[in-house]
Short mmCIF file of C-alpha atoms in Angstrom, two decimals:
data_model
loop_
_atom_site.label_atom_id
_atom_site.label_comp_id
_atom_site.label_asym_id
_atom_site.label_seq_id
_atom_site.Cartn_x
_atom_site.Cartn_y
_atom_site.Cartn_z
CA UNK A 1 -5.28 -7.80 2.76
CA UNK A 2 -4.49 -9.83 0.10
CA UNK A 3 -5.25 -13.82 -0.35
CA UNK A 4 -3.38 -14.65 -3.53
CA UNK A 5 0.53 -14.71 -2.47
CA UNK A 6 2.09 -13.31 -5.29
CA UNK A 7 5.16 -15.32 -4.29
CA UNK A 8 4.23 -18.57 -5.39
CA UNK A 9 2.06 -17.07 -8.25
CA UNK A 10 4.26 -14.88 -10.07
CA UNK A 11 3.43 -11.78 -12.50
CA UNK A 12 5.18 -10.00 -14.72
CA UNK A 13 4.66 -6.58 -15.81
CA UNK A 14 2.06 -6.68 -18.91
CA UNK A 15 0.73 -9.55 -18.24
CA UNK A 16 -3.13 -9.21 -19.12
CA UNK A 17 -4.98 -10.45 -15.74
CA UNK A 18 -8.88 -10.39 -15.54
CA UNK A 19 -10.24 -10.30 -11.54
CA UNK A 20 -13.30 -12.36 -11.54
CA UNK A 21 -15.66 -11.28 -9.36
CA UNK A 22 -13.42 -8.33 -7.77
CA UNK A 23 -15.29 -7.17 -5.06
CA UNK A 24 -13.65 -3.99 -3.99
CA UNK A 25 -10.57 -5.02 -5.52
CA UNK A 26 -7.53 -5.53 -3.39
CA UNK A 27 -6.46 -7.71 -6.08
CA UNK A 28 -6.91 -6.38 -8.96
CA UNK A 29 -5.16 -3.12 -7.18
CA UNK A 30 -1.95 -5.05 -6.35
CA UNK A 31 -1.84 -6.44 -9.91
CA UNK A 32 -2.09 -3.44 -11.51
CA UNK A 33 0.94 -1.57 -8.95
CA UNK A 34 2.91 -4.69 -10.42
CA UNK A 35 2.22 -3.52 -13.75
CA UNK A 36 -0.16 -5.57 -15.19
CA UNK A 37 -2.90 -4.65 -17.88
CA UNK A 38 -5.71 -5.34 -15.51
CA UNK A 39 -9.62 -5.74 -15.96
CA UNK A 40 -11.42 -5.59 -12.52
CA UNK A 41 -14.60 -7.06 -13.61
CA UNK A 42 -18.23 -7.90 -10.97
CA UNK A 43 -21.98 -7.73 -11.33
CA UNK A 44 -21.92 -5.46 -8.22
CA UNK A 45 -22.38 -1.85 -10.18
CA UNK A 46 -21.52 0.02 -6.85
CA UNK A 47 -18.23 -1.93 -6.21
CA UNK A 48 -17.30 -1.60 -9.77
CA UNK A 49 -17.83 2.25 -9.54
CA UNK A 50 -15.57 2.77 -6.56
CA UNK A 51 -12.72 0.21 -7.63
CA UNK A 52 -13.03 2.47 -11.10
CA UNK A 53 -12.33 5.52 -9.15
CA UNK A 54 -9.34 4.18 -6.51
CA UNK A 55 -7.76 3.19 -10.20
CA UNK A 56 -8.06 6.43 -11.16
CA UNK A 57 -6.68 7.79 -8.28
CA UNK A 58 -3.75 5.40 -8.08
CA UNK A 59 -2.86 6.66 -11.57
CA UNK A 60 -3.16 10.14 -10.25
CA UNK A 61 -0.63 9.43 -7.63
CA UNK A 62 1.73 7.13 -10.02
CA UNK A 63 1.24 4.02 -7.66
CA UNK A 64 1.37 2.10 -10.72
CA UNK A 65 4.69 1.99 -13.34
CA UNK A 66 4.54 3.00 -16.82
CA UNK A 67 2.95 0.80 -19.28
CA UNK A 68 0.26 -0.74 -16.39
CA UNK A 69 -3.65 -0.41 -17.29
CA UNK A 70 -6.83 -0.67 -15.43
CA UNK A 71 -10.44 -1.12 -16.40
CA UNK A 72 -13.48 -1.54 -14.47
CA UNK A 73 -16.27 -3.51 -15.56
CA UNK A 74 -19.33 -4.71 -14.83
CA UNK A 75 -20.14 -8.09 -16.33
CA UNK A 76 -21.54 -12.27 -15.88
CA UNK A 77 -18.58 -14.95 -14.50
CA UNK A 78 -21.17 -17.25 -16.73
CA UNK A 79 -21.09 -15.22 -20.13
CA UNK A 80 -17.72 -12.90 -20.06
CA UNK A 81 -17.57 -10.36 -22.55
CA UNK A 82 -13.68 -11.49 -23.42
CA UNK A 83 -12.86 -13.91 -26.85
CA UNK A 84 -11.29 -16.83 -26.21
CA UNK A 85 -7.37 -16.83 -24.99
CA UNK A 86 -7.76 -13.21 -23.80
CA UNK A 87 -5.60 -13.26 -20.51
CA UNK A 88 -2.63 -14.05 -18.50
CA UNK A 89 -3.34 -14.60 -15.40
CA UNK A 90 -6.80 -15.45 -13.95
CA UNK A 91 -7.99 -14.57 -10.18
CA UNK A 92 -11.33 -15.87 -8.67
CA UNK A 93 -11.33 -14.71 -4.71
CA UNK A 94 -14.36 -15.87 -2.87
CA UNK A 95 -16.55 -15.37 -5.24
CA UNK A 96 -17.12 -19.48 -6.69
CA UNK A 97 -18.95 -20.63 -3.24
CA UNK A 98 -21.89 -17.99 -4.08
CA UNK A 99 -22.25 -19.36 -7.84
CA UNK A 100 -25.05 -22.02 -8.04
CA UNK A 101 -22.87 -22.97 -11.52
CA UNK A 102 -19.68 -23.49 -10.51
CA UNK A 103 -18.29 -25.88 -13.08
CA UNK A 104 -19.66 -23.02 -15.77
CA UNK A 105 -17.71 -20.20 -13.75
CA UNK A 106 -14.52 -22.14 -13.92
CA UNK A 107 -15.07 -23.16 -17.57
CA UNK A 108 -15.44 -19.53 -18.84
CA UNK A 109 -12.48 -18.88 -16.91
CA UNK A 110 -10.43 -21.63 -19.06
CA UNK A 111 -11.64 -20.21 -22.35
CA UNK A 112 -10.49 -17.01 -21.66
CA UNK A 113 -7.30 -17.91 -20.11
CA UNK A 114 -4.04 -18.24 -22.73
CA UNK A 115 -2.15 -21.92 -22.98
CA UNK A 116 0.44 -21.52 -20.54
CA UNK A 117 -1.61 -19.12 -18.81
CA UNK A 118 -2.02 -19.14 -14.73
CA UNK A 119 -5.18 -19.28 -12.35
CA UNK A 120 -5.56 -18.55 -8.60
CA UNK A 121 -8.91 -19.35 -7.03
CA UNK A 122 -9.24 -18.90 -3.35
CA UNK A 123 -12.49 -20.21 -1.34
CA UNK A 124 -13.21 -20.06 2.31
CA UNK A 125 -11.82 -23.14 3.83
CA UNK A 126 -14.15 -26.08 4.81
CA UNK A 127 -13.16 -26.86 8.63
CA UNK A 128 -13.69 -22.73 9.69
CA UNK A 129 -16.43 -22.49 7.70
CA UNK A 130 -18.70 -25.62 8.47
CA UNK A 131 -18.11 -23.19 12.13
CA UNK A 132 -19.69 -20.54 11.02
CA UNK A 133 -22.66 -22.07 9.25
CA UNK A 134 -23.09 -24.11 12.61
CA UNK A 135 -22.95 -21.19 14.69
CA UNK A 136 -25.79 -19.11 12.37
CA UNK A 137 -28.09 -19.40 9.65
CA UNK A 138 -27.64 -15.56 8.89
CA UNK A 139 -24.14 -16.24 7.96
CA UNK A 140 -25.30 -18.02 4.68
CA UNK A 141 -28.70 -17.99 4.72
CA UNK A 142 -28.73 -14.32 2.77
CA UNK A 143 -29.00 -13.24 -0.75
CA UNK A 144 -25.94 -13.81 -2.45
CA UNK A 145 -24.65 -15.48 0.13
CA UNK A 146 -22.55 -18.84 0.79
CA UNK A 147 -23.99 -21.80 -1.13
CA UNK A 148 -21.78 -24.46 -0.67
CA UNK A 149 -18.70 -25.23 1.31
CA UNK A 150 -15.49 -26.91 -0.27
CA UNK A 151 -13.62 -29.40 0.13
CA UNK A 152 -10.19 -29.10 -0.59
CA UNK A 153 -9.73 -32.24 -2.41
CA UNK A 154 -13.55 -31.53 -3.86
CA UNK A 155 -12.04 -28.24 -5.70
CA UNK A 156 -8.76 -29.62 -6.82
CA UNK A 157 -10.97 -32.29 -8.38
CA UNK A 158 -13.10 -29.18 -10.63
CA UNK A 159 -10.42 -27.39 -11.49
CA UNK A 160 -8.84 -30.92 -12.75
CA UNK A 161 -11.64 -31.44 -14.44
CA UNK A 162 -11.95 -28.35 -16.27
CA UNK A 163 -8.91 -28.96 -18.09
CA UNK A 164 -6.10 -27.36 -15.64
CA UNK A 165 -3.32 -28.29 -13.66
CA UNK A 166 -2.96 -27.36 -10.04
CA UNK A 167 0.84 -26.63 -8.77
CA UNK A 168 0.05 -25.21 -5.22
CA UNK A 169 -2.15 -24.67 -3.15
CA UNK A 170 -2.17 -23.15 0.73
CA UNK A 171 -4.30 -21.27 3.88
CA UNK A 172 -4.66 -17.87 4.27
CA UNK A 173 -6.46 -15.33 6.77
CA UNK A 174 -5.82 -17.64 9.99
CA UNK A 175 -6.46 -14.57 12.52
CA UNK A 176 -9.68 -14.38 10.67
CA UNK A 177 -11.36 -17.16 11.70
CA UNK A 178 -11.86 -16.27 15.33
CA UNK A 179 -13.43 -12.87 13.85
CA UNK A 180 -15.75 -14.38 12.29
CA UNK A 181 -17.21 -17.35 15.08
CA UNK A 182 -17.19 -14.14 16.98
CA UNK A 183 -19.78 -12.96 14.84
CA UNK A 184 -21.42 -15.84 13.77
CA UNK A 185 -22.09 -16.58 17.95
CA UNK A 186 -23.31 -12.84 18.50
CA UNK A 187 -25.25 -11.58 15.55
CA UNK A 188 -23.69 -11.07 12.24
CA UNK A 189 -25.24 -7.82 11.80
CA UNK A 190 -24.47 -7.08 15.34
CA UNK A 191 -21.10 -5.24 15.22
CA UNK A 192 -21.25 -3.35 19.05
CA UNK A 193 -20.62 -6.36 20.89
CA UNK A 194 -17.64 -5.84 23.14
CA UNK A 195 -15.37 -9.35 21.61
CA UNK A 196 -16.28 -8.74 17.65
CA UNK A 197 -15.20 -5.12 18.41
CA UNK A 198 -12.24 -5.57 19.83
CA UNK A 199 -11.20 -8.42 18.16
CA UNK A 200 -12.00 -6.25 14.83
CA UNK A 201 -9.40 -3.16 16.41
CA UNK A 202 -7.16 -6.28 16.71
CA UNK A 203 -7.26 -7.06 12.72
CA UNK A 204 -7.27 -3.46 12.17
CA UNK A 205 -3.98 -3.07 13.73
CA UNK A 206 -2.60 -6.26 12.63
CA UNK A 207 -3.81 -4.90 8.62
CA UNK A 208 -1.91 -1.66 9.35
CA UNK A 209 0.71 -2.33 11.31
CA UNK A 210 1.82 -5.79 10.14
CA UNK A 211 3.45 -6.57 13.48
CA UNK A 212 6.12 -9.14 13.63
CA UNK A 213 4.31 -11.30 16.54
CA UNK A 214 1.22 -11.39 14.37
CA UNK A 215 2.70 -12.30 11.10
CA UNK A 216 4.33 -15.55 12.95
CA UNK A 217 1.31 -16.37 14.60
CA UNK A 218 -0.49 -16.20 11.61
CA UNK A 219 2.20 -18.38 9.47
CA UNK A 220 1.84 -20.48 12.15
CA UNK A 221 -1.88 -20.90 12.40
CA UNK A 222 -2.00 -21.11 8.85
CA UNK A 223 -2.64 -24.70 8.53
CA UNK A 224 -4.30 -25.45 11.49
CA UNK A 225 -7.09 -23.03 11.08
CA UNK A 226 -6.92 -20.42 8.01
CA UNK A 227 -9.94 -18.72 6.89
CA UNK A 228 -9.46 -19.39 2.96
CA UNK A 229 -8.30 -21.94 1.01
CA UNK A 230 -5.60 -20.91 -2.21
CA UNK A 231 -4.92 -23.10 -5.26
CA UNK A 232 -3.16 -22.20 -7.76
CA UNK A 233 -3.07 -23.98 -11.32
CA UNK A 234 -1.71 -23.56 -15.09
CA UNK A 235 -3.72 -23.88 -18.78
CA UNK A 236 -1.49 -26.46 -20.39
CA UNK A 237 -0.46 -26.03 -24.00
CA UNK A 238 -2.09 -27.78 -26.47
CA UNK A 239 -0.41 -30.66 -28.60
CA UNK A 240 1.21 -29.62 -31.49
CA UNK A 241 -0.87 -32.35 -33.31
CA UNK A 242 -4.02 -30.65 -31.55
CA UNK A 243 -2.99 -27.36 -32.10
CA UNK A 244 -2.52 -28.44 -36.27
CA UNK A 245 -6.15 -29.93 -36.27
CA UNK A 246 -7.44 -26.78 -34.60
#
């Protein structure tokens, strides 16, 4: 289930991509069966251990084209272990509403990110999520969890401000939403409740199947009540003049 829609944020084999904050990795998977040189990195050691080994085994079974790399890592969004102008193509999924420092996350991201070089950053989207946190205090209220809810125009405004420009931006994950108040409203922890369970063999099928009637409804719902919130945005190029004084 992917957030980023590689549609409007194109990538071309070899491109040098860095997944911030990757999670299990359904991103960093799909960039690499495009072809990209791709560095999965998070602080999770676990996660990074099994998104090392589903790399491996997509190698094993050639899911990915000639030329393609993949490297798990574990490492700090604050301090990352990459010089200056080291990637492509940036992706930050859900990961910048659990960062106390966001402003630091997204300027790391810019240093390592080439002139020219594109950035997708996905968040959960404020109007669903203000639900949730309404509905339970165990939603967010957790270690790691959610710190802070977005604003659409409050991100745009950051990533402005950290010296990029924004070309796009979207909802994603509407069917997802419903999920989630479901769970919020009967426990989070509590998965045997008869509507989060089959509401989750709903998803499940939807995931696996991709049925027509769901993909409509879910283009359709999009707007009105999707679970994340996309933007996409570009490093500029420096100035000549700047570049000279550099």
């Amino acid at each position: 289930m992917l957030t980023v829609d590689f549609t409007r944020f194109p990538l071309a084999p070899g491109d040098r991509v860095l997944d911030l904050g990757c999670g299990a990795g359904r991103h960093a998977f799909e960039c690499y069966r495009r072809g990209a040189q791709v560095v999965a990195l998070d602080q999770n050691a676990e996660e990074i251990r099994e998104v090392a080994k589903w790399f491996a085994a997509m190698k094993e079974a050639g899911e990915a084209p000639a030329g393609a790399t993949a490297t798990a890592m574990e490492g700090d969004a604050l301090n990352l272990p990459f010089p200056d102008e080291s990637f492509d193509v940036v992706i930050i999924s859900e990961v910048m509403e659990h960062i106390p420092d966001d402003k630091g996350v997204l300027a790391e991201m810019v240093r390592v990110l080439k002139p020219g070089g594109r950035i997708a950053v996905t968040v959960p989207r404020y109007g669903p999520e203000k639900v949730c946190w309404a509905l339970s205090d165990a939603y967010h209220e957790v270690e790691g969890g959610h710190i802070r809810i977005y604003k659409a125009d409050e991100l745009l405004a950051k990533i402005r401000e950290a010296g990029l420009k924004p070309y796009g931006t979207h909802h994603a994950h509407a069917l997802h939403s419903p999920y989630w108040w479901l769970k919020c409203a009967f426990g989070v922890d509590n998965d045997k409740a008869l509507p989060v369970r089959a509401y989750h063999k709903l998803l499940v099928w939807d995931i696996m199947k991709k049925p027509l009637a769901t993909r409509l409804a879910e283009r359709l719902l999009n707007p009105v009540v999707g679970k994340s919130f996309v933007a996409y945005a570009t490093k500029p190029h420096l100035p000549a003049s700047a570049v000279a004084a550099k």
